[in-house]
Amino acid sequence: MFFRLFTSCKIVFGAKHSIIIDTQRGFYHTIPNSLFSIIKDLEEISIDELKEEIEDESIPIFDSYIEFLIKNEFGFITNNPNEFEYVDYRKVNKPSHNFILEYSSYVDDSLICQLEGINIDALHINSYAKINFEELKLFLSQIIRISSIKFVSILLKYNDELDESVLLDLGSTYPIVGQIFLYSSPFEKTINSESITLRYVTKDNISFKSCGVINSNYFSYNTHIYNESHCFNSCLAGKMALDVSGNIKNCPAMSQSFGNIKDTTLNEALQHQDFKKYWNLTKDEIEVCKDCEFRYICTDCRAYTERTHTNKEELDISKPLKCGYDPCTGEWEEWSTNPLKQKAIQYYKSKKL
């Protein structure tokens, strides 16, 4: 008898704990590192063979592990293991291409042509001021013609003139628009229609200055994110942004600019020798993160780090500043009060970031 994990279930080893990620059902379960080792051993040998190698007093624990895995539908028992050959789906050739647009006066026909030329998969439109809704619809009517764009999300500041039914209609009029978030709302509310998710949040002053917060609420459990995180940086790979001033960046929160849209094309910025320097930096190369069981479901922030380590290519490989998790203890704490982070915090305050 052999044990096999379902292909949708992934195991990740950490310094203190391991986890099983169920990418189909969208959650993770913490497991002891001893169970991780057993699952890996069972990829090669049968249950009975492994039992023979285990001391008698540990067999009840082993049996309870197998029962746990079956009961929670993480895997199955089979007599024909060769029918379920393990396939490594983590070899991702290129990352998804995302574009963050801080909506401003530079949005014109020229920008539309440039977006079409860089072959992006998803567009995220952020507006921090009252927006002309008719102009936004005109922009979307042009964006929908770009065949490479499969998804659009929109962040808007709440105002009474943005009628709920009109916002929901955007999902049917422009099928690529999948999400609209309205911040500074007087209420919290989420509406899931067939074509779009509309979410109202009360949080004020949303900007990329609050970028990089690491929280279990932000973990992503889908197979695509898991696979891509093995090969690329989980935040910056494939990402390009235009900030509110028209500066071309990897991310609006990053300090380095690669030109301004007024005098530099998106393609010119993309070809800059440093633009993609962080794209291939995975969590396996980042201090502390490389020992964390959440490294393949957690985003990575290079805009705000602890500023403690660089690699031989002079890339910042420090732990994200706004993470309070310690994989060596398995405990979360408030990151902003950690005394070891204060020097970095003061640095970013001095830069007004």
mmCIF file of N, CA, C and O in Angstrom, residues 6-100:
data_model
loop_
_atom_site.group_PDB
_atom_site.id
_atom_site.type_symbol
_atom_site.label_atom_id
_atom_site.label_comp_id
_atom_site.label_asym_id
_atom_site.label_seq_id
_atom_site.Cartn_x
_atom_site.Cartn_y
_atom_site.Cartn_z
ATOM 1 N N PHE A 6 -2.754 14.343 -3.075
ATOM 2 C CA PHE A 6 -3.452 14.849 -4.245
ATOM 3 C C PHE A 6 -2.591 15.932 -4.888
ATOM 4 O O PHE A 6 -1.853 16.649 -4.212
ATOM 5 N N THR A 7 -2.686 16.052 -6.205
ATOM 6 C CA THR A 7 -1.828 17.003 -6.913
ATOM 7 C C THR A 7 -2.099 18.449 -6.497
ATOM 8 O O THR A 7 -1.234 19.313 -6.670
ATOM 9 N N SER A 8 -3.280 18.713 -5.965
ATOM 10 C CA SER A 8 -3.612 20.074 -5.526
ATOM 11 C C SER A 8 -3.030 20.392 -4.153
ATOM 12 O O SER A 8 -3.114 21.543 -3.705
ATOM 13 N N CYS A 9 -2.444 19.408 -3.493
ATOM 14 C CA CYS A 9 -1.894 19.609 -2.151
ATOM 15 C C CYS A 9 -0.368 19.662 -2.212
ATOM 16 O O CYS A 9 0.274 18.756 -2.742
ATOM 17 N N LYS A 10 0.191 20.717 -1.656
ATOM 18 C CA LYS A 10 1.635 20.945 -1.688
ATOM 19 C C LYS A 10 2.160 21.025 -0.258
ATOM 20 O O LYS A 10 1.492 21.574 0.620
ATOM 21 N N ILE A 11 3.350 20.482 -0.026
ATOM 22 C CA ILE A 11 3.947 20.558 1.300
ATOM 23 C C ILE A 11 5.197 21.430 1.257
ATOM 24 O O ILE A 11 5.959 21.382 0.301
ATOM 25 N N VAL A 12 5.357 22.255 2.299
ATOM 26 C CA VAL A 12 6.506 23.161 2.377
ATOM 27 C C VAL A 12 7.127 23.034 3.762
ATOM 28 O O VAL A 12 6.433 23.102 4.784
ATOM 29 N N PHE A 13 8.449 22.870 3.787
ATOM 30 C CA PHE A 13 9.195 22.699 5.031
ATOM 31 C C PHE A 13 9.604 24.053 5.597
ATOM 32 O O PHE A 13 10.007 24.954 4.859
ATOM 33 N N GLY A 14 9.475 24.214 6.920
ATOM 34 C CA GLY A 14 9.899 25.439 7.584
ATOM 35 C C GLY A 14 10.797 25.142 8.768
ATOM 36 O O GLY A 14 10.955 23.985 9.177
ATOM 37 N N ALA A 15 11.394 26.177 9.333
ATOM 38 C CA ALA A 15 12.341 26.003 10.441
ATOM 39 C C ALA A 15 11.686 25.382 11.660
ATOM 40 O O ALA A 15 12.271 24.527 12.335
ATOM 41 N N LYS A 16 10.463 25.782 11.973
ATOM 42 C CA LYS A 16 9.748 25.284 13.153
ATOM 43 C C LYS A 16 8.625 24.335 12.773
ATOM 44 O O LYS A 16 8.441 23.286 13.389
ATOM 45 N N HIS A 17 7.864 24.720 11.759
ATOM 46 C CA HIS A 17 6.718 23.933 11.301
ATOM 47 C C HIS A 17 6.771 23.776 9.785
ATOM 48 O O HIS A 17 7.462 24.523 9.100
ATOM 49 N N SER A 18 5.996 22.830 9.300
ATOM 50 C CA SER A 18 5.738 22.705 7.876
ATOM 51 C C SER A 18 4.261 22.964 7.635
ATOM 52 O O SER A 18 3.470 23.069 8.583
ATOM 53 N N ILE A 19 3.873 23.080 6.374
ATOM 54 C CA ILE A 19 2.461 23.256 6.048
ATOM 55 C C ILE A 19 2.076 22.392 4.851
ATOM 56 O O ILE A 19 2.920 22.024 4.037
ATOM 57 N N ILE A 20 0.799 22.065 4.781
ATOM 58 C CA ILE A 20 0.187 21.509 3.577
ATOM 59 C C ILE A 20 -0.694 22.605 2.995
ATOM 60 O O ILE A 20 -1.558 23.144 3.686
ATOM 61 N N ILE A 21 -0.461 22.945 1.743
ATOM 62 C CA ILE A 21 -1.273 23.949 1.053
ATOM 63 C C ILE A 21 -2.255 23.223 0.147
ATOM 64 O O ILE A 21 -1.851 22.446 -0.717
ATOM 65 N N ASP A 22 -3.532 23.459 0.350
ATOM 66 C CA ASP A 22 -4.545 22.893 -0.533
ATOM 67 C C ASP A 22 -4.927 23.977 -1.535
ATOM 68 O O ASP A 22 -5.703 24.883 -1.224
ATOM 69 N N THR A 23 -4.355 23.913 -2.727
ATOM 70 C CA THR A 23 -4.571 24.962 -3.720
ATOM 71 C C THR A 23 -5.960 24.903 -4.341
ATOM 72 O O THR A 23 -6.428 25.895 -4.902
ATOM 73 N N GLN A 24 -6.626 23.757 -4.236
ATOM 74 C CA GLN A 24 -7.976 23.631 -4.797
ATOM 75 C C GLN A 24 -9.015 24.204 -3.849
ATOM 76 O O GLN A 24 -9.908 24.946 -4.262
ATOM 77 N N ARG A 25 -8.881 23.881 -2.556
ATOM 78 C CA ARG A 25 -9.853 24.373 -1.576
ATOM 79 C C ARG A 25 -9.453 25.707 -0.965
ATOM 80 O O ARG A 25 -10.245 26.333 -0.275
ATOM 81 N N GLY A 26 -8.213 26.143 -1.204
ATOM 82 C CA GLY A 26 -7.803 27.483 -0.811
ATOM 83 C C GLY A 26 -7.511 27.681 0.659
ATOM 84 O O GLY A 26 -8.004 28.630 1.267
ATOM 85 N N PHE A 27 -6.685 26.811 1.249
ATOM 86 C CA PHE A 27 -6.274 27.004 2.635
ATOM 87 C C PHE A 27 -4.975 26.250 2.873
ATOM 88 O O PHE A 27 -4.513 25.474 2.040
ATOM 89 N N TYR A 28 -4.378 26.487 4.042
ATOM 90 C CA TYR A 28 -3.203 25.717 4.433
ATOM 91 C C TYR A 28 -3.451 25.123 5.810
ATOM 92 O O TYR A 28 -4.279 25.610 6.585
ATOM 93 N N HIS A 29 -2.706 24.056 6.113
ATOM 94 C CA HIS A 29 -2.794 23.417 7.430
ATOM 95 C C HIS A 29 -1.366 23.225 7.947
ATOM 96 O O HIS A 29 -0.503 22.706 7.241
ATOM 97 N N THR A 30 -1.136 23.681 9.175
ATOM 98 C CA THR A 30 0.186 23.510 9.774
ATOM 99 C C THR A 30 0.378 22.063 10.204
ATOM 100 O O THR A 30 -0.529 21.452 10.786
ATOM 101 N N ILE A 31 1.556 21.511 9.906
ATOM 102 C CA ILE A 31 1.884 20.141 10.292
ATOM 103 C C ILE A 31 3.278 20.127 10.919
ATOM 104 O O ILE A 31 4.102 21.007 10.648
ATOM 105 N N PRO A 32 3.579 19.136 11.748
ATOM 106 C CA PRO A 32 4.940 19.023 12.286
ATOM 107 C C PRO A 32 5.935 18.634 11.203
ATOM 108 O O PRO A 32 5.572 17.988 10.211
ATOM 109 N N ASN A 33 7.172 19.022 11.384
ATOM 110 C CA ASN A 33 8.204 18.695 10.400
ATOM 111 C C ASN A 33 8.398 17.191 10.245
ATOM 112 O O ASN A 33 8.812 16.709 9.192
ATOM 113 N N SER A 34 8.085 16.457 11.308
ATOM 114 C CA SER A 34 8.203 14.996 11.223
ATOM 115 C C SER A 34 7.225 14.419 10.201
ATOM 116 O O SER A 34 7.540 13.458 9.497
ATOM 117 N N LEU A 35 6.031 15.025 10.095
ATOM 118 C CA LEU A 35 5.062 14.563 9.099
ATOM 119 C C LEU A 35 5.533 14.928 7.696
ATOM 120 O O LEU A 35 5.345 14.150 6.751
ATOM 121 N N PHE A 36 6.135 16.088 7.541
ATOM 122 C CA PHE A 36 6.709 16.452 6.243
ATOM 123 C C PHE A 36 7.692 15.379 5.790
ATOM 124 O O PHE A 36 7.652 14.924 4.641
ATOM 125 N N SER A 37 8.574 14.960 6.686
ATOM 126 C CA SER A 37 9.585 13.947 6.349
ATOM 127 C C SER A 37 8.939 12.624 5.953
ATOM 128 O O SER A 37 9.388 11.948 5.015
ATOM 129 N N ILE A 38 7.876 12.260 6.658
ATOM 130 C CA ILE A 38 7.175 11.009 6.349
ATOM 131 C C ILE A 38 6.549 11.076 4.959
ATOM 132 O O ILE A 38 6.640 10.126 4.162
ATOM 133 N N ILE A 39 5.911 12.183 4.648
ATOM 134 C CA ILE A 39 5.285 12.332 3.330
ATOM 135 C C ILE A 39 6.334 12.228 2.225
ATOM 136 O O ILE A 39 6.109 11.581 1.190
ATOM 137 N N LYS A 40 7.497 12.856 2.440
ATOM 138 C CA LYS A 40 8.567 12.778 1.445
ATOM 139 C C LYS A 40 9.084 11.345 1.306
ATOM 140 O O LYS A 40 9.333 10.882 0.192
ATOM 141 N N ASP A 41 9.219 10.638 2.426
ATOM 142 C CA ASP A 41 9.671 9.242 2.370
ATOM 143 C C ASP A 41 8.674 8.368 1.621
ATOM 144 O O ASP A 41 9.062 7.460 0.871
ATOM 145 N N LEU A 42 7.394 8.661 1.816
ATOM 146 C CA LEU A 42 6.353 7.854 1.176
ATOM 147 C C LEU A 42 6.248 8.095 -0.326
ATOM 148 O O LEU A 42 5.521 7.384 -1.020
ATOM 149 N N GLU A 43 6.952 9.100 -0.830
ATOM 150 C CA GLU A 43 7.035 9.270 -2.281
ATOM 151 C C GLU A 43 7.877 8.167 -2.917
ATOM 152 O O GLU A 43 7.753 7.888 -4.107
ATOM 153 N N GLU A 44 8.746 7.546 -2.097
ATOM 154 C CA GLU A 44 9.699 6.565 -2.609
ATOM 155 C C GLU A 44 9.383 5.129 -2.216
ATOM 156 O O GLU A 44 9.670 4.195 -2.969
ATOM 157 N N ILE A 45 8.822 4.918 -1.029
ATOM 158 C CA ILE A 45 8.593 3.556 -0.525
ATOM 159 C C ILE A 45 7.168 3.400 -0.027
ATOM 160 O O ILE A 45 6.431 4.378 0.144
ATOM 161 N N SER A 46 6.780 2.148 0.228
ATOM 162 C CA SER A 46 5.416 1.857 0.657
ATOM 163 C C SER A 46 5.236 2.172 2.139
ATOM 164 O O SER A 46 6.201 2.378 2.885
ATOM 165 N N ILE A 47 3.989 2.164 2.564
ATOM 166 C CA ILE A 47 3.668 2.405 3.976
ATOM 167 C C ILE A 47 4.290 1.326 4.852
ATOM 168 O O ILE A 47 4.900 1.621 5.896
ATOM 169 N N ASP A 48 4.180 0.071 4.440
ATOM 170 C CA ASP A 48 4.735 -1.037 5.243
ATOM 171 C C ASP A 48 6.258 -0.964 5.323
ATOM 172 O O ASP A 48 6.845 -1.243 6.370
ATOM 173 N N GLU A 49 6.891 -0.600 4.217
ATOM 174 C CA GLU A 49 8.351 -0.489 4.215
ATOM 175 C C GLU A 49 8.819 0.593 5.171
ATOM 176 O O GLU A 49 9.818 0.421 5.885
ATOM 177 N N LEU A 50 8.104 1.695 5.193
ATOM 178 C CA LEU A 50 8.491 2.781 6.093
ATOM 179 C C LEU A 50 8.230 2.395 7.551
ATOM 180 O O LEU A 50 9.014 2.735 8.438
ATOM 181 N N LYS A 51 7.161 1.680 7.779
ATOM 182 C CA LYS A 51 6.853 1.230 9.142
ATOM 183 C C LYS A 51 7.962 0.346 9.701
ATOM 184 O O LYS A 51 8.268 0.385 10.902
ATOM 185 N N GLU A 52 8.553 -0.459 8.852
ATOM 186 C CA GLU A 52 9.627 -1.349 9.303
ATOM 187 C C GLU A 52 10.853 -0.564 9.765
ATOM 188 O O GLU A 52 11.647 -1.060 10.561
ATOM 189 N N GLU A 53 11.003 0.644 9.273
ATOM 190 C CA GLU A 53 12.143 1.470 9.654
ATOM 191 C C GLU A 53 11.875 2.296 10.911
ATOM 192 O O GLU A 53 12.790 2.924 11.450
ATOM 193 N N ILE A 54 10.616 2.307 11.340
ATOM 194 C CA ILE A 54 10.227 3.140 12.481
ATOM 195 C C ILE A 54 10.276 2.331 13.765
ATOM 196 O O ILE A 54 9.900 1.149 13.799
ATOM 197 N N GLU A 55 10.716 2.955 14.839
ATOM 198 C CA GLU A 55 10.721 2.282 16.145
ATOM 199 C C GLU A 55 9.294 1.993 16.588
ATOM 200 O O GLU A 55 8.370 2.759 16.302
ATOM 201 N N ASP A 56 9.121 0.885 17.313
ATOM 202 C CA ASP A 56 7.788 0.411 17.672
ATOM 203 C C ASP A 56 6.954 1.468 18.385
ATOM 204 O O ASP A 56 5.745 1.604 18.134
ATOM 205 N N GLU A 57 7.590 2.221 19.293
ATOM 206 C CA GLU A 57 6.823 3.194 20.071
ATOM 207 C C GLU A 57 6.332 4.378 19.215
ATOM 208 O O GLU A 57 5.452 5.141 19.646
ATOM 209 N N SER A 58 6.894 4.527 18.016
ATOM 210 C CA SER A 58 6.493 5.634 17.147
ATOM 211 C C SER A 58 5.420 5.233 16.133
ATOM 212 O O SER A 58 4.878 6.102 15.434
ATOM 213 N N ILE A 59 5.115 3.944 16.053
ATOM 214 C CA ILE A 59 4.136 3.479 15.061
ATOM 215 C C ILE A 59 2.742 4.071 15.295
ATOM 216 O O ILE A 59 2.072 4.456 14.323
ATOM 217 N N PRO A 60 2.252 4.173 16.543
ATOM 218 C CA PRO A 60 0.934 4.810 16.731
ATOM 219 C C PRO A 60 0.890 6.248 16.195
ATOM 220 O O PRO A 60 -0.131 6.661 15.633
ATOM 221 N N ILE A 61 1.983 6.985 16.358
ATOM 222 C CA ILE A 61 2.033 8.349 15.826
ATOM 223 C C ILE A 61 1.997 8.317 14.296
ATOM 224 O O ILE A 61 1.282 9.094 13.661
ATOM 225 N N PHE A 62 2.761 7.384 13.708
ATOM 226 C CA PHE A 62 2.773 7.228 12.260
ATOM 227 C C PHE A 62 1.368 6.931 11.743
ATOM 228 O O PHE A 62 0.893 7.546 10.769
ATOM 229 N N ASP A 63 0.678 5.992 12.400
ATOM 230 C CA ASP A 63 -0.684 5.639 11.982
ATOM 231 C C ASP A 63 -1.629 6.834 12.087
ATOM 232 O O ASP A 63 -2.504 7.033 11.230
ATOM 233 N N SER A 64 -1.450 7.633 13.140
ATOM 234 C CA SER A 64 -2.316 8.802 13.322
ATOM 235 C C SER A 64 -2.051 9.839 12.230
ATOM 236 O O SER A 64 -2.977 10.538 11.793
ATOM 237 N N TYR A 65 -0.812 9.921 11.780
ATOM 238 C CA TYR A 65 -0.492 10.838 10.687
ATOM 239 C C TYR A 65 -1.213 10.417 9.407
ATOM 240 O O TYR A 65 -1.807 11.253 8.707
ATOM 241 N N ILE A 66 -1.138 9.125 9.080
ATOM 242 C CA ILE A 66 -1.796 8.629 7.867
ATOM 243 C C ILE A 66 -3.309 8.857 7.965
ATOM 244 O O ILE A 66 -3.957 9.291 6.996
ATOM 245 N N GLU A 67 -3.875 8.584 9.129
ATOM 246 C CA GLU A 67 -5.318 8.796 9.345
ATOM 247 C C GLU A 67 -5.674 10.271 9.153
ATOM 248 O O GLU A 67 -6.698 10.599 8.534
ATOM 249 N N PHE A 68 -4.841 11.152 9.672
ATOM 250 C CA PHE A 68 -5.072 12.596 9.531
ATOM 251 C C PHE A 68 -5.080 13.016 8.057
ATOM 252 O O PHE A 68 -5.952 13.766 7.612
ATOM 253 N N LEU A 69 -4.124 12.529 7.291
ATOM 254 C CA LEU A 69 -4.013 12.894 5.882
ATOM 255 C C LEU A 69 -5.215 12.409 5.072
ATOM 256 O O LEU A 69 -5.729 13.127 4.209
ATOM 257 N N ILE A 70 -5.656 11.188 5.360
ATOM 258 C CA ILE A 70 -6.806 10.622 4.628
ATOM 259 C C ILE A 70 -8.097 11.326 5.041
ATOM 260 O O ILE A 70 -8.914 11.705 4.195
ATOM 261 N N LYS A 71 -8.274 11.510 6.348
ATOM 262 C CA LYS A 71 -9.501 12.124 6.868
ATOM 263 C C LYS A 71 -9.692 13.530 6.325
ATOM 264 O O LYS A 71 -10.820 13.947 6.027
ATOM 265 N N ASN A 72 -8.594 14.269 6.201
ATOM 266 C CA ASN A 72 -8.685 15.646 5.728
ATOM 267 C C ASN A 72 -8.564 15.771 4.212
ATOM 268 O O ASN A 72 -8.453 16.874 3.687
ATOM 269 N N GLU A 73 -8.549 14.630 3.541
ATOM 270 C CA GLU A 73 -8.546 14.573 2.079
ATOM 271 C C GLU A 73 -7.343 15.298 1.465
ATOM 272 O O GLU A 73 -7.453 15.991 0.459
ATOM 273 N N PHE A 74 -6.190 15.118 2.091
ATOM 274 C CA PHE A 74 -4.943 15.623 1.518
ATOM 275 C C PHE A 74 -4.292 14.599 0.595
ATOM 276 O O PHE A 74 -3.415 14.948 -0.209
ATOM 277 N N GLY A 75 -4.703 13.332 0.718
ATOM 278 C CA GLY A 75 -4.104 12.294 -0.104
ATOM 279 C C GLY A 75 -4.923 11.022 -0.060
ATOM 280 O O GLY A 75 -6.036 10.996 0.479
ATOM 281 N N PHE A 76 -4.365 9.937 -0.613
ATOM 282 C CA PHE A 76 -5.119 8.697 -0.731
ATOM 283 C C PHE A 76 -4.159 7.510 -0.704
ATOM 284 O O PHE A 76 -2.951 7.649 -0.940
ATOM 285 N N ILE A 77 -4.719 6.336 -0.422
ATOM 286 C CA ILE A 77 -3.969 5.078 -0.418
ATOM 287 C C ILE A 77 -4.189 4.369 -1.757
ATOM 288 O O ILE A 77 -5.310 4.347 -2.280
ATOM 289 N N THR A 78 -3.129 3.801 -2.308
ATOM 290 C CA THR A 78 -3.255 3.103 -3.591
ATOM 291 C C THR A 78 -2.338 1.888 -3.630
ATOM 292 O O THR A 78 -1.293 1.857 -2.982
ATOM 293 N N ASN A 79 -2.763 0.891 -4.413
ATOM 294 C CA ASN A 79 -1.916 -0.273 -4.676
ATOM 295 C C ASN A 79 -1.074 -0.084 -5.934
ATOM 296 O O ASN A 79 -0.187 -0.882 -6.227
ATOM 297 N N ASN A 80 -1.389 0.972 -6.701
ATOM 298 C CA ASN A 80 -0.731 1.182 -7.989
ATOM 299 C C ASN A 80 -0.087 2.574 -8.025
ATOM 300 O O ASN A 80 -0.588 3.489 -8.704
ATOM 301 N N PRO A 81 0.997 2.760 -7.308
ATOM 302 C CA PRO A 81 1.613 4.097 -7.229
ATOM 303 C C PRO A 81 2.132 4.619 -8.563
ATOM 304 O O PRO A 81 2.188 5.827 -8.765
ATOM 305 N N ASN A 82 2.501 3.720 -9.463
ATOM 306 C CA ASN A 82 3.061 4.156 -10.739
ATOM 307 C C ASN A 82 2.024 4.827 -11.643
ATOM 308 O O ASN A 82 2.370 5.487 -12.620
ATOM 309 N N GLU A 83 0.744 4.640 -11.306
ATOM 310 C CA GLU A 83 -0.307 5.297 -12.070
ATOM 311 C C GLU A 83 -0.421 6.775 -11.714
ATOM 312 O O GLU A 83 -1.102 7.535 -12.397
ATOM 313 N N PHE A 84 0.234 7.160 -10.621
ATOM 314 C CA PHE A 84 0.141 8.537 -10.139
ATOM 315 C C PHE A 84 1.551 9.132 -10.035
ATOM 316 O O PHE A 84 2.032 9.460 -8.970
ATOM 317 N N GLU A 85 2.194 9.223 -11.166
ATOM 318 C CA GLU A 85 3.561 9.729 -11.207
ATOM 319 C C GLU A 85 3.593 11.203 -10.844
ATOM 320 O O GLU A 85 2.766 11.996 -11.304
ATOM 321 N N TYR A 86 4.564 11.571 -10.014
ATOM 322 C CA TYR A 86 4.707 12.975 -9.605
ATOM 323 C C TYR A 86 5.222 13.807 -10.773
ATOM 324 O O TYR A 86 6.186 13.444 -11.439
ATOM 325 N N VAL A 87 4.559 14.903 -11.019
ATOM 326 C CA VAL A 87 4.969 15.822 -12.082
ATOM 327 C C VAL A 87 5.294 17.170 -11.450
ATOM 328 O O VAL A 87 4.506 17.708 -10.671
ATOM 329 N N ASP A 88 6.461 17.706 -11.763
ATOM 330 C CA ASP A 88 6.865 18.998 -11.223
ATOM 331 C C ASP A 88 6.305 20.107 -12.109
ATOM 332 O O ASP A 88 6.775 20.338 -13.217
ATOM 333 N N TYR A 89 5.278 20.791 -11.590
ATOM 334 C CA TYR A 89 4.658 21.876 -12.341
ATOM 335 C C TYR A 89 5.285 23.227 -12.006
ATOM 336 O O TYR A 89 4.800 24.259 -12.436
ATOM 337 N N ARG A 90 6.356 23.222 -11.249
ATOM 338 C CA ARG A 90 6.923 24.484 -10.763
ATOM 339 C C ARG A 90 7.846 25.157 -11.771
ATOM 340 O O ARG A 90 8.334 26.245 -11.524
ATOM 341 N N LYS A 91 8.082 24.518 -12.897
ATOM 342 C CA LYS A 91 8.994 25.094 -13.896
ATOM 343 C C LYS A 91 8.226 26.107 -14.749
ATOM 344 O O LYS A 91 7.726 25.795 -15.818
ATOM 345 N N VAL A 92 8.135 27.317 -14.239
ATOM 346 C CA VAL A 92 7.420 28.391 -14.921
ATOM 347 C C VAL A 92 8.421 29.164 -15.776
ATOM 348 O O VAL A 92 9.434 29.650 -15.281
ATOM 349 N N ASN A 93 8.141 29.278 -17.069
ATOM 350 C CA ASN A 93 9.092 29.907 -17.984
ATOM 351 C C ASN A 93 9.129 31.423 -17.863
ATOM 352 O O ASN A 93 10.171 32.048 -18.011
ATOM 353 N N LYS A 94 7.972 32.028 -17.598
ATOM 354 C CA LYS A 94 7.932 33.478 -17.462
ATOM 355 C C LYS A 94 6.826 33.863 -16.484
ATOM 356 O O LYS A 94 5.829 33.150 -16.338
ATOM 357 N N PRO A 95 7.004 34.981 -15.793
ATOM 358 C CA PRO A 95 5.985 35.397 -14.827
ATOM 359 C C PRO A 95 4.797 36.055 -15.516
ATOM 360 O O PRO A 95 4.874 36.452 -16.686
ATOM 361 N N SER A 96 3.694 36.181 -14.789
ATOM 362 C CA SER A 96 2.574 36.971 -15.286
ATOM 363 C C SER A 96 2.988 38.437 -15.344
ATOM 364 O O SER A 96 3.768 38.899 -14.512
ATOM 365 N N HIS A 97 2.473 39.157 -16.315
ATOM 366 C CA HIS A 97 2.831 40.567 -16.466
ATOM 367 C C HIS A 97 1.672 41.452 -15.997
ATOM 368 O O HIS A 97 0.580 41.403 -16.553
ATOM 369 N N ASN A 98 1.955 42.228 -14.947
ATOM 370 C CA ASN A 98 0.955 43.097 -14.349
ATOM 371 C C ASN A 98 1.387 44.551 -14.476
ATOM 372 O O ASN A 98 2.580 44.870 -14.336
ATOM 373 N N PHE A 99 0.417 45.421 -14.699
ATOM 374 C CA PHE A 99 0.718 46.844 -14.803
ATOM 375 C C PHE A 99 -0.145 47.599 -13.801
ATOM 376 O O PHE A 99 -1.369 47.443 -13.762
ATOM 377 N N ILE A 100 0.509 48.423 -12.957
ATOM 378 C CA ILE A 100 -0.197 49.246 -11.986
ATOM 379 C C ILE A 100 -0.224 50.674 -12.514
ATOM 380 O O ILE A 100 0.819 51.276 -12.777
#
